[in-house]
CSV table of C-alpha atoms in Angstrom, one decimal:
chain,number,residue,atom,x,y,z
K,11,MET,CA,0.3,-0.1,-0.1
K,12,SER,CA,2.6,2.5,1.1
K,13,PHE,CA,4.8,1.4,-2.1
K,14,ARG,CA,1.6,2.3,-3.9
K,15,LYS,CA,1.3,5.4,-2.5
K,16,GLN,CA,5.1,6.4,-3.0
K,17,LYS,CA,4.7,5.6,-6.9
K,18,ASN,CA,2.0,7.6,-6.8
K,19,LEU,CA,3.2,10.7,-5.5
K,20,ARG,CA,6.0,9.9,-7.7
K,21,GLN,CA,3.6,10.3,-10.5
K,22,ASN,CA,2.1,13.5,-9.6
K,23,ASN,CA,5.8,15.1,-9.4
K,24,ARG,CA,6.4,14.1,-12.8
K,25,ASP,CA,3.4,15.6,-13.7
K,26,ARG,CA,3.7,18.7,-12.0
K,27,ASP,CA,7.5,18.9,-13.2
K,28,SER,CA,6.2,18.6,-17.0
K,29,ASN,CA,3.6,21.1,-16.2
K,30,LYS,CA,5.9,23.5,-14.9
K,31,GLN,CA,8.3,22.8,-18.2
K,32,ASN,CA,5.7,23.7,-20.3
K,33,GLN,CA,4.4,26.8,-18.4
K,34,LYS,CA,7.9,28.5,-18.5
K,35,GLY,CA,9.4,27.6,-21.6
K,36,GLU,CA,7.9,26.6,-24.6
K,37,GLU,CA,10.4,28.8,-26.5
K,38,LEU,CA,13.3,26.5,-25.0
K,39,ASP,CA,11.6,23.5,-26.2
K,40,THR,CA,11.9,23.7,-29.9
K,41,ASN,CA,14.5,25.7,-30.1
K,42,ASN,CA,17.4,24.8,-27.6
K,43,PRO,CA,19.5,22.1,-28.8
K,44,ILE,CA,20.2,21.0,-25.4
K,45,ILE,CA,16.3,20.4,-24.7
K,46,LYS,CA,16.0,18.6,-28.1
K,47,GLN,CA,18.8,16.1,-27.1
K,48,PHE,CA,17.5,15.9,-23.8
K,49,GLN,CA,13.8,15.1,-25.1
K,50,ILE,CA,15.5,12.2,-27.3
K,51,TYR,CA,17.3,10.6,-23.8
K,52,SER,CA,13.8,10.7,-22.2
K,53,VAL,CA,12.4,8.4,-24.5
K,54,GLU,CA,15.3,6.0,-24.4
K,55,LEU,CA,15.5,6.1,-20.5
K,56,ASP,CA,11.8,5.9,-20.1
K,57,ASP,CA,12.0,2.9,-22.4
K,58,LYS,CA,14.2,0.8,-20.5
K,59,HIS,CA,12.5,1.5,-17.4
K,60,ASP,CA,9.6,0.5,-18.6
K,61,ARG,CA,10.8,-2.6,-19.7
K,62,HIS,CA,12.7,-3.0,-16.8
K,63,GLU,CA,9.5,-3.4,-14.9
K,64,ARG,CA,7.6,-5.6,-17.2
K,65,LEU,CA,10.5,-7.9,-16.6
K,66,VAL,CA,10.3,-7.6,-12.9
K,67,LYS,CA,6.3,-8.1,-13.4
K,68,ALA,CA,7.1,-11.2,-15.7
K,69,SER,CA,9.6,-12.6,-13.2
K,70,ARG,CA,7.2,-12.2,-10.0
K,71,ASP,CA,4.6,-14.6,-11.7
K,72,VAL,CA,7.5,-17.5,-12.3
K,73,THR,CA,8.7,-17.0,-8.9
K,74,ILE,CA,4.7,-17.4,-7.4
K,75,GLU,CA,4.1,-20.2,-9.6
K,76,SER,CA,7.3,-22.1,-9.0
K,77,LYS,CA,6.7,-21.8,-5.5
K,78,ARG,CA,3.5,-23.2,-5.6
K,79,ILE,CA,5.0,-25.8,-7.7
K,80,ILE,CA,7.4,-26.9,-4.8
K,81,PHE,CA,5.3,-26.5,-1.8
K,82,LEU,CA,3.2,-29.3,-4.4
K,83,LEU,CA,5.9,-31.4,-4.6
K,84,HIS,CA,6.3,-31.8,-0.7
K,85,ASN,CA,2.7,-33.1,-0.9
K,86,ILE,CA,4.4,-36.0,-1.9
K,87,ASP,CA,4.2,-38.6,1.0
K,88,ALA,CA,4.7,-42.4,1.2
K,89,ARG,CA,1.4,-42.7,3.5
K,90,LYS,CA,-0.9,-41.2,0.9
K,91,ASN,CA,0.7,-43.3,-2.3
K,92,ASN,CA,0.2,-40.2,-4.2
K,93,LYS,CA,3.3,-39.8,-5.9
K,94,THR,CA,2.9,-40.4,-9.8
K,95,ALA,CA,-0.8,-38.3,-9.6
K,96,VAL,CA,1.6,-34.9,-7.9
K,97,LEU,CA,4.6,-35.7,-10.2
K,98,GLU,CA,2.5,-35.6,-13.0
K,99,GLU,CA,0.7,-32.2,-12.2
K,100,ALA,CA,3.8,-30.6,-11.2
K,101,LYS,CA,5.6,-31.6,-14.6
K,102,GLN,CA,2.6,-30.4,-16.6
K,103,ARG,CA,2.9,-26.9,-14.5
K,104,ILE,CA,6.2,-26.8,-15.2
K,105,GLU,CA,5.9,-27.1,-18.7
K,106,LYS,CA,3.2,-24.4,-18.7
K,107,LEU,CA,5.8,-22.1,-17.3
K,108,CYS,CA,8.4,-22.8,-19.8
K,109,THR,CA,6.0,-22.4,-22.5
K,110,GLN,CA,4.0,-19.5,-21.7
K,111,ASN,CA,5.5,-17.6,-18.6
K,112,PHE,CA,9.4,-17.7,-19.9
K,113,LEU,CA,8.4,-16.7,-23.7
K,114,VAL,CA,7.2,-13.4,-22.5
K,115,ILE,CA,10.4,-12.7,-21.0
K,116,ALA,CA,12.2,-14.1,-23.7
K,117,ARG,CA,10.4,-11.7,-26.0
K,118,GLU,CA,10.9,-8.7,-23.7
K,119,LEU,CA,14.9,-9.5,-23.9
K,120,GLN,CA,15.0,-10.0,-27.6
K,121,GLY,CA,17.4,-7.8,-29.1
K,122,TYR,CA,18.4,-6.7,-25.9
K,123,ASP,CA,21.6,-7.6,-23.8
K,124,ILE,CA,20.4,-9.9,-21.2
K,125,TYR,CA,22.9,-9.3,-18.7
K,126,GLN,CA,21.2,-5.5,-18.6
K,127,TYR,CA,18.3,-7.2,-17.0
K,128,ILE,CA,19.4,-9.7,-15.1
K,129,ARG,CA,18.7,-7.8,-11.8
K,130,ALA,CA,15.0,-7.8,-12.8
K,131,ILE,CA,14.6,-11.5,-13.9
K,132,SER,CA,17.1,-13.0,-11.9
K,133,ALA,CA,14.8,-14.3,-8.9
K,134,GLY,CA,12.4,-15.5,-10.9
K,135,ILE,CA,14.8,-17.7,-12.7
K,136,GLN,CA,16.3,-19.3,-9.8
K,137,GLU,CA,13.2,-20.0,-8.2
K,138,PHE,CA,12.3,-21.7,-11.5
K,139,ILE,CA,15.5,-23.9,-11.1
K,140,GLU,CA,14.8,-24.9,-8.0
K,141,ALA,CA,11.2,-26.4,-8.8
K,142,PHE,CA,12.5,-27.7,-12.0
K,143,THR,CA,15.2,-29.6,-10.5
K,144,PHE,CA,13.4,-30.7,-7.4
K,145,CYS,CA,10.7,-32.3,-9.7
K,146,GLU,CA,13.6,-33.9,-11.5
K,147,TYR,CA,15.0,-35.2,-8.1
K,148,LEU,CA,11.7,-36.9,-7.0
K,149,GLN,CA,11.4,-38.8,-10.2
K,150,ASP,CA,15.1,-40.0,-9.3
K,151,LYS,CA,16.7,-38.8,-12.7
K,152,GLU,CA,19.9,-37.3,-13.1
K,153,LEU,CA,19.3,-33.6,-12.5
K,154,SER,CA,20.1,-31.4,-16.2
K,155,ASP,CA,22.1,-28.9,-16.3
K,156,TRP,CA,21.9,-25.6,-17.7
K,157,ASN,CA,22.0,-26.3,-21.3
K,158,GLN,CA,19.8,-28.8,-21.4
K,159,ILE,CA,17.4,-26.5,-19.6
K,160,GLU,CA,18.0,-24.2,-22.4
K,161,LYS,CA,17.1,-26.1,-25.0
K,162,ARG,CA,13.1,-26.1,-23.5
K,163,PHE,CA,13.4,-21.8,-24.1
K,164,LYS,CA,13.4,-21.8,-27.6
K,165,TYR,CA,10.0,-20.8,-29.6
K,166,LYS,CA,9.1,-20.5,-32.7
K,167,THR,CA,5.3,-18.4,-32.7
K,168,GLU,CA,2.8,-18.5,-34.9
K,169,ASP,CA,4.0,-15.1,-37.2
K,170,ASN,CA,7.3,-17.4,-37.4
K,171,ASN,CA,9.3,-15.2,-34.8
K,172,GLU,CA,12.0,-17.6,-33.4
K,173,TYR,CA,12.5,-16.5,-29.7
K,174,LYS,CA,15.2,-18.1,-27.5
K,175,PHE,CA,16.3,-17.1,-23.8
K,176,ASP,CA,19.9,-18.0,-22.5
K,177,LEU,CA,20.0,-19.3,-19.3
K,178,ILE,CA,23.2,-18.0,-17.5
K,179,PRO,CA,25.1,-20.7,-15.8
K,180,CYS,CA,25.6,-18.4,-12.6
K,181,GLU,CA,22.0,-18.1,-12.2
K,182,PHE,CA,21.8,-21.9,-12.5
K,183,MET,CA,23.9,-22.5,-10.0
K,184,LEU,CA,22.8,-20.3,-7.3
K,185,GLY,CA,19.0,-21.9,-8.2
K,186,LEU,CA,20.3,-25.5,-7.6
K,187,ALA,CA,22.2,-24.3,-4.4
K,188,ASP,CA,18.5,-23.8,-3.3
K,189,LEU,CA,17.3,-26.8,-4.3
K,190,THR,CA,19.3,-28.3,-1.0
K,191,GLY,CA,17.1,-26.5,1.0
K,192,GLU,CA,14.0,-28.4,-0.4
K,193,ILE,CA,15.8,-31.5,-0.4
K,194,MET,CA,16.2,-31.2,3.2
K,195,ARG,CA,12.7,-30.2,4.3
K,196,HIS,CA,12.1,-33.6,2.2
K,197,CYS,CA,14.1,-35.3,4.4
K,198,ILE,CA,12.4,-34.2,7.5
K,199,ASN,CA,8.9,-34.9,5.7
K,200,SER,CA,9.6,-38.2,4.8
K,201,LEU,CA,10.9,-38.9,8.4
K,202,GLY,CA,7.5,-37.6,9.5
K,203,SER,CA,6.1,-40.0,7.3
K,204,GLY,CA,8.6,-42.7,8.1
K,205,ASP,CA,9.7,-43.4,5.4
K,206,THR,CA,13.5,-43.5,6.8
K,207,ASP,CA,15.1,-45.0,3.6
K,208,ASN,CA,14.5,-41.5,2.1
K,209,CYS,CA,16.3,-40.2,4.9
K,210,PHE,CA,19.3,-41.7,4.1
K,211,LYS,CA,18.9,-41.0,0.5
K,212,THR,CA,18.4,-37.4,0.7
K,213,CYS,CA,21.2,-37.0,3.0
K,214,LYS,CA,23.6,-39.0,0.7
K,215,PHE,CA,22.5,-36.6,-2.0
K,216,LEU,CA,22.7,-33.4,0.0
K,217,GLN,CA,26.5,-34.3,1.1
K,218,ASN,CA,27.2,-35.1,-2.2
K,219,ILE,CA,26.0,-32.0,-3.7
K,220,TYR,CA,27.8,-29.8,-1.0
K,221,SER,CA,30.9,-31.4,-1.7
K,222,LYS,CA,30.4,-30.6,-5.0
K,223,TYR,CA,29.6,-26.9,-4.5
K,224,LEU,CA,33.1,-27.0,-2.1
K,225,THR,CA,35.2,-27.5,-5.5
K,226,LEU,CA,33.7,-24.4,-7.0
K,227,ASP,CA,36.4,-21.7,-7.7
K,228,SER,CA,35.2,-18.4,-6.5
K,229,VAL,CA,32.2,-17.3,-8.5
K,230,PRO,CA,32.4,-13.5,-9.9
K,231,ASN,CA,30.0,-10.5,-9.5
K,232,ARG,CA,27.1,-12.9,-7.8
K,233,GLY,CA,30.0,-13.8,-5.0
K,234,ARG,CA,27.9,-12.2,-1.9
K,235,ASP,CA,24.9,-14.2,-3.1
K,236,PHE,CA,26.8,-16.9,-3.1
K,237,SER,CA,28.7,-17.5,-0.1
K,238,GLN,CA,25.4,-17.2,2.0
K,239,LYS,CA,23.6,-19.8,0.4
K,240,MET,CA,26.7,-22.6,0.9
K,241,SER,CA,26.1,-21.5,4.4
K,242,THR,CA,22.6,-22.3,4.5
K,243,MET,CA,23.3,-25.5,2.1
K,244,ARG,CA,25.9,-26.4,5.0
K,245,ALA,CA,23.0,-26.0,7.4
K,246,SER,CA,20.6,-28.2,5.6
K,247,THR,CA,23.3,-30.6,5.5
K,248,LEU,CA,24.3,-30.7,9.0
K,249,LYS,CA,20.4,-30.9,9.7
K,250,CYS,CA,19.6,-33.8,7.9
K,251,GLU,CA,23.3,-35.7,9.3
K,252,HIS,CA,21.4,-34.7,12.5
K,253,VAL,CA,18.2,-36.7,11.6
K,254,CYS,CA,20.3,-40.2,9.9
K,255,TYR,CA,22.0,-40.1,13.0
K,256,ASN,CA,19.5,-40.1,14.9
K,257,LEU,CA,17.4,-42.8,13.3
K,258,MET,CA,20.8,-44.8,13.7
K,259,VAL,CA,20.9,-44.7,17.2
K,260,ARG,CA,17.4,-44.1,18.4
K,261,GLY,CA,15.5,-46.2,16.1
K,262,THR,CA,12.8,-45.2,13.9
K,263,GLU,CA,9.9,-44.3,16.4
K,264,GLY,CA,12.1,-42.1,19.0
K,265,SER,CA,13.4,-40.4,15.9
K,266,LYS,CA,10.2,-38.0,15.0
K,267,LEU,CA,10.5,-36.4,18.6
K,268,VAL,CA,14.0,-35.8,18.8
K,269,SER,CA,15.4,-35.3,16.2
K,270,PHE,CA,14.5,-31.8,16.1
K,271,ASP,CA,15.9,-31.1,19.5
K,272,GLY,CA,19.6,-30.3,18.3
K,273,ALA,CA,18.8,-29.3,14.6
K,274,THR,CA,16.1,-26.7,14.5
K,275,GLY,CA,18.6,-23.9,15.5
K,276,VAL,CA,20.5,-24.3,13.0
K,277,ASP,CA,18.7,-23.2,9.9
K,278,ALA,CA,16.5,-20.7,11.7
K,279,ASP,CA,18.7,-17.8,10.7
K,280,ASN,CA,18.9,-19.1,7.1
K,281,ASP,CA,15.4,-20.0,6.3
K,282,GLU,CA,14.0,-18.2,3.3
K,283,GLY,CA,11.0,-17.2,5.7
K,284,PHE,CA,8.4,-18.9,3.5
K,285,PHE,CA,5.9,-20.7,4.3
B,11,MET,CA,27.6,-35.1,-11.8
B,12,ASP,CA,30.2,-33.2,-14.3
B,13,MET,CA,27.8,-30.7,-14.2
B,14,PHE,CA,30.3,-28.7,-11.6
B,15,GLN,CA,33.3,-29.6,-14.0
B,16,LYS,CA,31.4,-27.9,-16.7
B,17,PHE,CA,30.6,-24.9,-14.5
B,18,ASN,CA,34.5,-24.6,-13.2
B,19,SER,CA,35.6,-24.6,-16.8
B,20,TYR,CA,32.8,-21.8,-17.4
B,21,LEU,CA,34.2,-19.9,-14.4
B,22,GLU,CA,37.8,-19.9,-15.8
B,23,GLU,CA,37.0,-18.7,-19.0
B,24,GLU,CA,35.1,-15.8,-17.7
B,25,TYR,CA,38.2,-14.9,-15.4
B,26,GLU,CA,40.2,-15.3,-18.5
B,27,ILE,CA,38.3,-12.4,-20.1
B,28,ARG,CA,38.1,-10.4,-17.0
B,29,GLU,CA,42.1,-10.5,-16.7
B,30,LYS,CA,42.1,-9.0,-20.1
B,31,ILE,CA,39.6,-6.1,-19.8
B,32,ARG,CA,40.9,-5.4,-16.4
B,33,GLU,CA,44.3,-5.1,-18.2
B,34,ILE,CA,43.0,-2.7,-21.3
B,35,VAL,CA,40.5,-0.8,-18.6
B,36,ARG,CA,43.8,0.2,-16.5
B,37,GLN,CA,45.5,1.3,-19.7
B,38,ILE,CA,42.4,3.5,-20.9
B,39,ASP,CA,42.2,4.5,-17.0
B,40,SER,CA,46.0,6.0,-17.0
B,41,GLU,CA,45.6,7.8,-20.3
B,42,SER,CA,42.5,9.4,-19.0
B,43,LYS,CA,43.8,10.7,-15.9
B,44,GLU,CA,46.7,12.5,-17.9
B,45,ALA,CA,43.8,13.9,-20.2
B,46,ALA,CA,42.3,15.0,-16.8
B,47,ALA,CA,45.7,16.4,-15.3
B,48,THR,CA,46.5,18.7,-18.8
B,49,LEU,CA,42.9,19.7,-18.7
B,50,GLN,CA,43.5,21.2,-15.2
B,51,ILE,CA,45.8,24.2,-16.4
B,52,ILE,CA,42.0,25.7,-17.3
B,53,HIS,CA,41.7,26.8,-13.8
B,54,ILE,CA,45.4,28.2,-13.9
B,55,SER,CA,45.9,30.1,-16.8
B,56,LEU,CA,42.9,31.1,-19.7
B,57,SER,CA,45.5,31.5,-22.4
B,58,ASP,CA,46.4,28.0,-22.5
B,59,VAL,CA,43.1,26.8,-22.4
B,60,GLY,CA,43.3,25.9,-26.4
B,61,LYS,CA,46.3,24.1,-26.2
B,62,ALA,CA,45.6,21.6,-23.2
B,63,CYS,CA,42.2,21.3,-25.7
B,64,THR,CA,44.6,19.7,-28.4
B,65,ASP,CA,46.6,17.9,-25.8
B,66,ALA,CA,43.2,16.1,-25.0
B,67,ARG,CA,42.0,15.7,-27.9
B,68,THR,CA,45.5,13.6,-28.7
B,69,ILE,CA,45.0,11.3,-25.5
B,70,PHE,CA,41.7,10.9,-27.1
B,71,ASP,CA,42.6,9.4,-29.8
B,72,LYS,CA,45.1,6.9,-27.9
B,73,CYS,CA,42.0,5.9,-26.2
B,74,ARG,CA,40.0,4.9,-29.2
B,75,ILE,CA,43.0,2.5,-30.2
B,76,LEU,CA,42.3,0.7,-26.6
B,77,TYR,CA,38.9,0.7,-26.8
B,78,ASN,CA,39.2,-0.8,-30.3
B,79,ASP,CA,41.1,-3.7,-28.2
B,80,LEU,CA,38.5,-4.0,-25.3
B,81,ALA,CA,35.6,-3.9,-28.2
B,82,GLN,CA,37.5,-7.2,-29.7
B,83,CYS,CA,37.7,-8.6,-25.9
B,84,ILE,CA,33.9,-8.6,-25.2
B,85,PRO,CA,32.0,-11.6,-26.2
B,86,SER,CA,29.0,-10.4,-28.4
B,87,GLY,CA,25.9,-9.9,-26.7
B,88,GLN,CA,27.6,-9.5,-23.4
B,89,TYR,CA,28.3,-6.2,-22.9
B,90,TYR,CA,26.6,-5.8,-19.5
B,91,ARG,CA,28.0,-8.8,-18.1
B,92,PHE,CA,31.5,-6.7,-18.0
B,93,SER,CA,30.4,-3.6,-18.0
B,94,ASP,CA,31.2,-3.0,-14.5
B,95,HIS,CA,34.9,-2.9,-15.3
B,96,TRP,CA,34.7,0.0,-17.6
B,97,ASN,CA,31.9,2.0,-16.9
B,98,TRP,CA,33.6,4.1,-14.4
B,99,SER,CA,36.4,5.1,-16.9
B,100,ILE,CA,34.2,5.7,-19.6
B,101,GLN,CA,32.6,8.2,-17.3
B,102,ARG,CA,35.2,10.6,-16.8
B,103,LEU,CA,36.4,10.3,-20.5
B,104,ILE,CA,33.0,11.5,-21.3
B,105,SER,CA,33.4,14.3,-18.8
B,106,LEU,CA,36.7,15.3,-20.0
B,107,ILE,CA,35.2,15.5,-23.8
B,108,ALA,CA,32.3,17.3,-22.9
B,109,LEU,CA,34.6,19.5,-21.2
B,110,VAL,CA,36.8,20.1,-24.1
B,111,VAL,CA,34.2,20.2,-26.6
B,112,TYR,CA,32.5,23.0,-24.3
B,113,LEU,CA,35.8,25.1,-24.0
B,114,GLU,CA,36.2,24.7,-27.9
B,115,ALA,CA,33.0,25.5,-29.2
B,116,GLY,CA,30.8,26.3,-25.9
B,117,PHE,CA,27.9,24.1,-26.8
B,118,LEU,CA,27.2,20.6,-25.6
B,119,VAL,CA,28.9,17.6,-27.0
B,120,THR,CA,25.7,15.1,-28.3
B,121,ARG,CA,26.5,11.7,-27.3
B,122,ASP,CA,26.9,10.6,-30.9
B,123,THR,CA,29.9,13.0,-31.3
B,124,CYS,CA,31.3,11.3,-28.0
B,125,ALA,CA,30.9,7.9,-29.1
B,126,ASP,CA,32.8,9.1,-32.6
B,127,ILE,CA,35.7,10.3,-30.3
B,128,LEU,CA,36.0,7.1,-28.7
B,129,GLY,CA,35.6,4.9,-31.6
B,130,ILE,CA,32.5,3.0,-30.2
B,131,LYS,CA,29.0,2.6,-30.8
B,132,ASN,CA,26.1,4.9,-30.2
B,133,GLN,CA,23.4,2.7,-30.1
B,134,GLN,CA,23.2,-0.5,-28.3
B,135,THR,CA,23.5,-3.6,-31.0
B,136,VAL,CA,23.1,-6.3,-28.7
B,137,GLY,CA,25.5,-6.0,-26.4
B,138,GLU,CA,28.7,-5.0,-28.0
B,139,LEU,CA,31.0,-1.9,-27.2
B,140,HIS,CA,28.4,0.8,-26.8
B,141,LEU,CA,28.3,4.0,-25.3
B,142,ASP,CA,25.6,3.6,-22.7
B,143,LEU,CA,23.2,6.4,-22.4
B,144,GLU,CA,23.5,6.6,-18.6
B,145,THR,CA,27.4,6.3,-18.6
B,146,TYR,CA,26.9,9.5,-21.0
B,147,LEU,CA,24.6,11.5,-18.6
B,148,LEU,CA,26.5,10.4,-15.7
B,149,GLY,CA,30.0,11.8,-17.4
B,150,LEU,CA,28.3,15.4,-18.2
B,151,LEU,CA,27.2,15.4,-14.7
B,152,LEU,CA,31.1,15.0,-13.7
B,153,MET,CA,31.3,18.0,-16.2
B,154,VAL,CA,29.0,20.2,-14.3
B,155,ASN,CA,31.1,19.7,-11.5
B,156,GLU,CA,34.2,20.9,-13.0
B,157,LEU,CA,32.9,23.7,-14.7
B,158,SER,CA,31.3,25.1,-11.3
B,159,ARG,CA,35.0,24.9,-10.1
B,160,PHE,CA,35.9,26.5,-13.8
B,161,ALA,CA,33.7,29.4,-12.9
B,162,ILE,CA,35.3,30.9,-9.8
B,163,ASN,CA,38.8,30.5,-11.4
B,164,VAL,CA,37.5,32.4,-14.2
B,165,VAL,CA,36.8,35.2,-12.2
B,166,THR,CA,40.0,35.0,-10.2
B,167,LEU,CA,41.7,35.2,-13.4
B,168,GLY,CA,39.5,38.4,-14.5
B,169,ASP,CA,37.5,37.1,-17.5
B,170,TYR,CA,34.0,38.5,-16.2
B,171,SER,CA,32.2,37.6,-19.1
B,172,ARG,CA,32.5,34.3,-19.3
B,173,VAL,CA,30.6,33.3,-16.1
B,174,LEU,CA,27.5,34.5,-17.9
B,175,SER,CA,27.5,31.7,-20.6
B,176,LEU,CA,28.9,29.2,-18.2
B,177,GLN,CA,25.3,30.0,-16.0
B,178,ARG,CA,23.6,30.0,-19.3
B,179,PHE,CA,25.5,26.8,-20.4
B,180,VAL,CA,24.8,25.0,-17.1
B,181,SER,CA,21.2,26.3,-16.5
B,182,ASP,CA,20.2,24.6,-19.9
B,183,LEU,CA,21.6,21.4,-19.0
B,184,ASN,CA,19.6,21.4,-15.9
B,185,SER,CA,16.2,21.7,-17.4
B,186,GLY,CA,17.4,19.1,-19.8
B,187,PHE,CA,18.0,16.6,-16.8
B,188,ARG,CA,14.8,17.9,-15.8
B,189,LEU,CA,12.8,16.6,-19.0
B,190,LEU,CA,14.4,12.7,-17.8
B,191,ASN,CA,12.2,10.7,-15.5
B,192,LEU,CA,15.1,9.1,-13.4
B,193,LYS,CA,14.3,6.5,-11.3
B,194,ASN,CA,15.8,6.1,-7.7
B,195,ASP,CA,19.3,4.9,-8.9
B,196,GLY,CA,22.8,6.0,-8.8
B,197,LEU,CA,21.9,8.5,-11.9
B,198,ARG,CA,19.4,10.7,-9.8
B,199,LYS,CA,21.5,10.5,-6.7
B,200,ARG,CA,24.2,12.2,-9.0
B,201,TYR,CA,21.8,14.2,-10.7
B,202,ASP,CA,20.5,15.7,-7.1
B,203,THR,CA,24.3,17.4,-6.9
B,204,LEU,CA,23.4,19.2,-9.8
B,205,LYS,CA,21.8,21.9,-8.4
B,206,TYR,CA,24.5,22.7,-6.0
B,207,ASP,CA,26.4,23.2,-9.1
B,208,VAL,CA,24.0,25.5,-10.3
B,209,LYS,CA,24.2,27.4,-7.7
B,210,LYS,CA,26.9,28.0,-7.0
B,211,ILE,CA,27.7,29.6,-10.4
B,212,GLU,CA,24.6,31.9,-9.7
B,213,GLU,CA,26.1,33.0,-6.8
B,214,ILE,CA,28.9,34.0,-8.5
B,215,VAL,CA,26.8,35.7,-11.0
B,216,TYR,CA,25.1,37.6,-8.1
B,217,ASP,CA,28.4,38.8,-6.4
B,218,LEU,CA,29.8,39.8,-9.9
B,219,SER,CA,26.5,41.8,-11.0
B,220,ILE,CA,25.8,43.8,-7.5
B,221,ARG,CA,28.9,45.1,-7.6
B,222,GLY,CA,28.4,46.4,-11.1
B,223,LEU,CA,31.3,44.1,-13.0
B,224,LEU,CA,29.2,42.7,-15.2
B,225,LYS,CA,28.3,45.0,-18.3
B,226,PRO,CA,24.2,44.6,-18.7
B,227,THR,CA,24.5,43.0,-21.9
B,228,GLU,CA,21.8,41.6,-24.3
B,229,GLU,CA,21.8,38.3,-22.6
B,230,ILE,CA,21.2,39.5,-19.2
B,231,THR,CA,18.6,41.9,-20.5
B,232,GLU,CA,17.0,39.5,-22.4
B,233,ALA,CA,16.8,36.8,-19.5
B,234,PHE,CA,14.8,39.3,-17.4
B,235,THR,CA,12.3,40.3,-19.9
B,236,GLY,CA,12.1,36.4,-20.6
B,237,ALA,CA,11.2,35.8,-16.7
């Protein structure tokens, strides 16, 4: 609400400014070469800002839908025996994101440098990668890399225009890092539903992926994001290891109660603040 | 999972490109520092202004060659991936170019001309080396900063009449900037300092005029009747 208010205010200011301009100097506008130049610049700047806003909006749509897909995937429960049905729905919704939402983004970026607008769309891409790879993980597939996913972002529309959307490897890796949080949650859920085999499986997967991330060289630009994700990933891994430890020591029944004692604190600060 | 190996080699590639870019930008930086130092003479001696401008222009020519090298380093379509490296140095060069053009001819250099002088493209053709609009505008704001200093020193050096044209120029530029819808970003922040420069120069004009040091030229009377 306050944000909208601010925006309106700014709009009003803008209008007032342009009114002032008109009252004061009609003669300035037409004759002065500086004013003439700046009128051109103004158009270009507005165009850029508008495109940025549209991309932010498109990215936000992708973020929301991806979060919902992830939420849906967490509903998979060994007791309900609903795995295939949930996966099927998730796959369909992911497909829809690929064919519709990303087409919007690809269209906007046609002829532009994707890096110029990366900040507008980064959140959406990462959330999508998270949902996509989580879905793949649950299907026991090997995870796709960015080139494989990128193949889905090639479009040919009815009016014979071709669009494509390049997936930036750094963004992919940041999104994949988010996956570990979901895997951890999946591990805890499995514990709740008594699917202990799955706990060990997820734990192994997390340990594996964490050690791979440790082998990476320093990532430029988004370095700060990256180190933050690494510490979250470590926390998730520890949490899973704790679950497995409890399973081994105390057996299946007790672990559900006690496993959280030592582990909840670890992730409390680093949680995404979602749900 | 060889995905991580693939990513590592991707990072390595990127690192090499960045190293190359850094080296070229370092050279450009040292050239532009020299140009900036050369142009400092305008605050000290007005008779040397012409020579300083020609000297600066030869340095711009050197930069043009370096920018040509830089353009080769950028993978196509990835200008903004690496632009952090050179944004600042282009800004500074733009401010120097705009200053030189103003001193020589008294008008505001266009973006096209700036791009020509540096031998880079004006419009963005999918991520190749070009003169970004924001960079150009930031460069102009940097120049105004220098001009407000110049206005003071011009008076000290006894050339009172110049202050008026300076004031005209800067206030035109100010109204130009007011045509832009700026977002709350770096450009807006820098633009907010423009008014202090405008004020500084207006104060100088005021000081001179209350002491009768400015002849009431046509320009002033026109300004008064216009308002």
